[in-house]
Amino acid sequence: MKIESFELDHTKIVAPFVRKAGLFKGEKGDYVTKFDLRFVQPNLETMPSAAIHTLEHLLAGYLREEIDGIIDMSPMGCRTGFYLTIWGDVSEEDMKKALIAALDKVVESTEVPAVTAKECGNYRDHSLFSAVEYAKYVGEGLKQGKGKY
Ligand SMILES: [Zn+2]
């Protein structure tokens, strides 16, 4: 079994970027696109768990306001970014535009949604301050467009 993300040479990429990691066609003709939303540089930087966790909570809503068809967005175990799956054949350009707009909303955020023990599996582990700082950092990097893979 070939795993797409294990084939990517993590020593050659430059974060941040939005990479179309796969396009899948279902039996009934539907398409699903998978994206690698890389926020920080692999093996040099990691987002603290409270930062990536709060970004997950905030972006879950903000990204869905910017682009239709999102199935899931989940943090990478290495804490350098997120995977996102979405219905349809979606371009990197459209996904990047949506992410930049969503990160701008994170920067303006004053509270984190769904942070009670009932709504979240680790509600004590959040940092709005840290999420905002990473949103500024990543958003600025994406706007400059210096990332590559
Ligand atoms: Zn949570």
PDB file of C-alpha atoms and ligand atoms in Angstrom:
ATOM      1  CA  MET A   1       0.000   0.000   0.000  1.00  0.00           C
ATOM      2  CA  LYS A   2       1.440   3.344  -1.073  1.00  0.00           C
ATOM      3  CA  ILE A   3       0.706   6.208   1.315  1.00  0.00           C
ATOM      4  CA  GLU A   4       0.866   9.523  -0.551  1.00  0.00           C
ATOM      5  CA  SER A   5       2.185  11.642   2.335  1.00  0.00           C
ATOM      6  CA  PHE A   6       5.019   9.163   3.057  1.00  0.00           C
ATOM      7  CA  GLU A   7       6.223   9.671  -0.519  1.00  0.00           C
ATOM      8  CA  LEU A   8       6.587  13.435  -0.036  1.00  0.00           C
ATOM      9  CA  ASP A   9      10.193  14.435   0.686  1.00  0.00           C
ATOM     10  CA  HIS A  10       9.757  16.497   3.848  1.00  0.00           C
ATOM     11  CA  THR A  11      13.342  17.788   3.631  1.00  0.00           C
ATOM     12  CA  LYS A  12      12.628  19.516   0.297  1.00  0.00           C
ATOM     13  CA  ILE A  13       9.411  21.372   1.030  1.00  0.00           C
ATOM     14  CA  VAL A  14       9.097  24.969   2.214  1.00  0.00           C
ATOM     15  CA  ALA A  15       6.106  25.884   4.408  1.00  0.00           C
ATOM     16  CA  PRO A  16       3.576  27.396   4.379  1.00  0.00           C
ATOM     17  CA  PHE A  17       1.643  26.151   1.361  1.00  0.00           C
ATOM     18  CA  VAL A  18      -1.610  24.605   0.167  1.00  0.00           C
ATOM     19  CA  ARG A  19      -0.908  21.392  -1.736  1.00  0.00           C
ATOM     20  CA  LYS A  20      -3.436  19.285  -3.601  1.00  0.00           C
ATOM     21  CA  ALA A  21      -2.442  15.887  -2.243  1.00  0.00           C
ATOM     22  CA  GLY A  22      -5.020  13.778  -4.048  1.00  0.00           C
ATOM     23  CA  LEU A  23      -8.103  13.639  -6.221  1.00  0.00           C
ATOM     24  CA  PHE A  24     -10.386  10.656  -5.702  1.00  0.00           C
ATOM     25  CA  LYS A  25     -13.262   9.547  -7.891  1.00  0.00           C
ATOM     26  CA  GLY A  26     -16.025   7.503  -6.299  1.00  0.00           C
ATOM     27  CA  GLU A  27     -17.946   4.686  -7.948  1.00  0.00           C
ATOM     28  CA  LYS A  28     -20.869   7.004  -8.648  1.00  0.00           C
ATOM     29  CA  GLY A  29     -18.703   9.676 -10.253  1.00  0.00           C
ATOM     30  CA  ASP A  30     -18.294  12.043  -7.329  1.00  0.00           C
ATOM     31  CA  TYR A  31     -14.920  13.618  -6.727  1.00  0.00           C
ATOM     32  CA  VAL A  32     -13.198  14.235  -3.403  1.00  0.00           C
ATOM     33  CA  THR A  33     -10.068  16.388  -3.155  1.00  0.00           C
ATOM     34  CA  LYS A  34      -7.510  15.997  -0.387  1.00  0.00           C
ATOM     35  CA  PHE A  35      -5.281  18.910   0.614  1.00  0.00           C
ATOM     36  CA  ASP A  36      -2.100  19.218   2.643  1.00  0.00           C
ATOM     37  CA  LEU A  37      -2.406  22.563   4.426  1.00  0.00           C
ATOM     38  CA  ARG A  38       1.156  22.972   5.606  1.00  0.00           C
ATOM     39  CA  PHE A  39       1.540  25.695   8.209  1.00  0.00           C
ATOM     40  CA  VAL A  40       5.090  25.387   9.579  1.00  0.00           C
ATOM     41  CA  GLN A  41       8.386  23.895   8.460  1.00  0.00           C
ATOM     42  CA  PRO A  42       8.673  20.119   9.035  1.00  0.00           C
ATOM     43  CA  ASN A  43      11.449  19.038  11.396  1.00  0.00           C
ATOM     44  CA  LEU A  44      12.260  22.637  12.316  1.00  0.00           C
ATOM     45  CA  GLU A  45       9.002  23.998  13.731  1.00  0.00           C
ATOM     46  CA  THR A  46       5.920  22.500  15.379  1.00  0.00           C
ATOM     47  CA  MET A  47       2.766  24.166  16.563  1.00  0.00           C
ATOM     48  CA  PRO A  48       2.185  23.593  20.296  1.00  0.00           C
ATOM     49  CA  SER A  49      -0.799  21.305  20.847  1.00  0.00           C
ATOM     50  CA  ALA A  50      -2.928  24.102  22.367  1.00  0.00           C
ATOM     51  CA  ALA A  51      -2.324  26.238  19.260  1.00  0.00           C
ATOM     52  CA  ILE A  52      -3.131  23.555  16.694  1.00  0.00           C
ATOM     53  CA  HIS A  53      -6.135  22.453  18.763  1.00  0.00           C
ATOM     54  CA  THR A  54      -7.598  25.969  18.924  1.00  0.00           C
ATOM     55  CA  LEU A  55      -6.872  26.508  15.214  1.00  0.00           C
ATOM     56  CA  GLU A  56      -8.788  23.269  14.548  1.00  0.00           C
ATOM     57  CA  HIS A  57     -11.820  24.563  16.476  1.00  0.00           C
ATOM     58  CA  LEU A  58     -11.770  28.013  14.833  1.00  0.00           C
ATOM     59  CA  LEU A  59     -10.990  26.912  11.275  1.00  0.00           C
ATOM     60  CA  ALA A  60     -13.709  24.226  11.389  1.00  0.00           C
ATOM     61  CA  GLY A  61     -16.271  27.027  11.225  1.00  0.00           C
ATOM     62  CA  TYR A  62     -14.397  29.765   9.369  1.00  0.00           C
ATOM     63  CA  LEU A  63     -13.284  27.548   6.476  1.00  0.00           C
ATOM     64  CA  ARG A  64     -16.849  26.311   5.975  1.00  0.00           C
ATOM     65  CA  GLU A  65     -17.948  29.939   5.689  1.00  0.00           C
ATOM     66  CA  GLU A  66     -15.389  30.464   2.898  1.00  0.00           C
ATOM     67  CA  ILE A  67     -15.760  27.331   0.786  1.00  0.00           C
ATOM     68  CA  ASP A  68     -18.529  24.755   0.296  1.00  0.00           C
ATOM     69  CA  GLY A  69     -18.247  20.997   0.555  1.00  0.00           C
ATOM     70  CA  ILE A  70     -15.696  20.494   3.326  1.00  0.00           C
ATOM     71  CA  ILE A  71     -15.857  16.935   4.651  1.00  0.00           C
ATOM     72  CA  ASP A  72     -13.106  17.101   7.262  1.00  0.00           C
ATOM     73  CA  MET A  73     -10.077  19.019   8.447  1.00  0.00           C
ATOM     74  CA  SER A  74      -7.773  17.286  10.902  1.00  0.00           C
ATOM     75  CA  PRO A  75      -4.404  18.125  12.466  1.00  0.00           C
ATOM     76  CA  MET A  76      -1.342  16.222  11.280  1.00  0.00           C
ATOM     77  CA  GLY A  77       0.264  14.100  13.971  1.00  0.00           C
ATOM     78  CA  CYS A  78       3.575  15.932  13.394  1.00  0.00           C
ATOM     79  CA  ARG A  79       1.766  19.207  14.269  1.00  0.00           C
ATOM     80  CA  THR A  80       3.047  21.043  11.184  1.00  0.00           C
ATOM     81  CA  GLY A  81      -0.330  21.431   9.484  1.00  0.00           C
ATOM     82  CA  PHE A  82      -3.719  19.951   8.639  1.00  0.00           C
ATOM     83  CA  TYR A  83      -5.258  17.570   6.161  1.00  0.00           C
ATOM     84  CA  LEU A  84      -8.473  18.700   4.556  1.00  0.00           C
ATOM     85  CA  THR A  85     -10.904  16.711   2.423  1.00  0.00           C
ATOM     86  CA  ILE A  86     -13.602  18.358   0.352  1.00  0.00           C
ATOM     87  CA  TRP A  87     -16.247  17.286  -2.164  1.00  0.00           C
ATOM     88  CA  GLY A  88     -15.454  18.058  -5.787  1.00  0.00           C
ATOM     89  CA  ASP A  89     -12.338  18.759  -7.839  1.00  0.00           C
ATOM     90  CA  VAL A  90     -11.098  21.861  -6.018  1.00  0.00           C
ATOM     91  CA  SER A  91      -8.067  23.889  -7.158  1.00  0.00           C
ATOM     92  CA  GLU A  92      -5.154  24.854  -4.919  1.00  0.00           C
ATOM     93  CA  GLU A  93      -5.855  28.489  -5.756  1.00  0.00           C
ATOM     94  CA  ASP A  94      -9.471  28.324  -4.482  1.00  0.00           C
ATOM     95  CA  MET A  95      -8.445  26.399  -1.363  1.00  0.00           C
ATOM     96  CA  LYS A  96      -5.636  28.854  -0.629  1.00  0.00           C
ATOM     97  CA  LYS A  97      -7.967  31.846  -1.010  1.00  0.00           C
ATOM     98  CA  ALA A  98     -10.418  30.269   1.453  1.00  0.00           C
ATOM     99  CA  LEU A  99      -7.664  29.440   3.944  1.00  0.00           C
ATOM    100  CA  ILE A 100      -6.216  32.959   3.876  1.00  0.00           C
ATOM    101  CA  ALA A 101      -9.679  34.450   4.487  1.00  0.00           C
ATOM    102  CA  ALA A 102     -10.322  31.965   7.321  1.00  0.00           C
ATOM    103  CA  LEU A 103      -6.950  32.733   8.938  1.00  0.00           C
ATOM    104  CA  ASP A 104      -7.777  36.454   8.779  1.00  0.00           C
ATOM    105  CA  LYS A 105     -10.935  35.639  10.762  1.00  0.00           C
ATOM    106  CA  VAL A 106      -8.884  33.689  13.322  1.00  0.00           C
ATOM    107  CA  VAL A 107      -6.745  36.802  13.845  1.00  0.00           C
ATOM    108  CA  GLU A 108      -9.932  38.768  14.677  1.00  0.00           C
ATOM    109  CA  SER A 109     -11.320  36.081  17.030  1.00  0.00           C
ATOM    110  CA  THR A 110     -12.023  36.846  20.660  1.00  0.00           C
ATOM    111  CA  GLU A 111     -13.286  33.438  21.751  1.00  0.00           C
ATOM    112  CA  VAL A 112     -12.922  29.755  20.932  1.00  0.00           C
ATOM    113  CA  PRO A 113     -16.041  27.730  20.036  1.00  0.00           C
ATOM    114  CA  ALA A 114     -16.942  24.421  21.678  1.00  0.00           C
ATOM    115  CA  VAL A 115     -14.625  24.483  24.668  1.00  0.00           C
ATOM    116  CA  THR A 116     -16.712  22.757  27.300  1.00  0.00           C
ATOM    117  CA  ALA A 117     -16.000  19.231  28.521  1.00  0.00           C
ATOM    118  CA  LYS A 118     -19.204  18.180  26.758  1.00  0.00           C
ATOM    119  CA  GLU A 119     -18.113  19.556  23.352  1.00  0.00           C
ATOM    120  CA  CYS A 120     -14.373  18.829  23.276  1.00  0.00           C
ATOM    121  CA  GLY A 121     -12.140  15.887  24.126  1.00  0.00           C
ATOM    122  CA  ASN A 122      -9.449  18.013  25.807  1.00  0.00           C
ATOM    123  CA  TYR A 123     -11.082  21.325  26.647  1.00  0.00           C
ATOM    124  CA  ARG A 124      -8.249  22.394  28.992  1.00  0.00           C
ATOM    125  CA  ASP A 125      -5.747  22.382  26.121  1.00  0.00           C
ATOM    126  CA  HIS A 126      -6.526  25.566  24.166  1.00  0.00           C
ATOM    127  CA  SER A 127      -4.690  28.809  23.482  1.00  0.00           C
ATOM    128  CA  LEU A 128      -6.409  31.597  21.576  1.00  0.00           C
ATOM    129  CA  PHE A 129      -3.307  33.755  21.921  1.00  0.00           C
ATOM    130  CA  SER A 130      -1.127  31.099  20.307  1.00  0.00           C
ATOM    131  CA  ALA A 131      -3.706  30.319  17.576  1.00  0.00           C
ATOM    132  CA  VAL A 132      -3.901  34.010  16.646  1.00  0.00           C
ATOM    133  CA  GLU A 133      -0.108  34.319  16.476  1.00  0.00           C
ATOM    134  CA  TYR A 134       0.163  31.261  14.196  1.00  0.00           C
ATOM    135  CA  ALA A 135      -2.727  32.521  12.058  1.00  0.00           C
ATOM    136  CA  LYS A 136      -0.829  35.810  11.509  1.00  0.00           C
ATOM    137  CA  TYR A 137       2.416  33.956  10.765  1.00  0.00           C
ATOM    138  CA  VAL A 138       0.899  31.425   8.359  1.00  0.00           C
ATOM    139  CA  GLY A 139      -1.477  33.902   6.696  1.00  0.00           C
ATOM    140  CA  GLU A 140       1.398  36.289   6.012  1.00  0.00           C
ATOM    141  CA  GLY A 141       3.519  33.448   4.606  1.00  0.00           C
ATOM    142  CA  LEU A 142       0.713  32.279   2.301  1.00  0.00           C
ATOM    143  CA  LYS A 143       0.126  35.828   1.039  1.00  0.00           C
ATOM    144  CA  GLN A 144       3.841  36.142   0.231  1.00  0.00           C
ATOM    145  CA  GLY A 145       3.625  32.820  -1.617  1.00  0.00           C
ATOM    146  CA  LYS A 146       7.149  31.620  -0.895  1.00  0.00           C
ATOM    147  CA  GLY A 147       6.131  28.067   0.027  1.00  0.00           C
ATOM    148  CA  LYS A 148       7.037  25.176  -2.296  1.00  0.00           C
ATOM    149  CA  TYR A 149       6.824  21.390  -2.491  1.00  0.00           C
TER     150      TYR A 149
HETATM  151 ZN    ZN B   1     -11.313  20.025  20.894  1.00  0.00          ZN
END
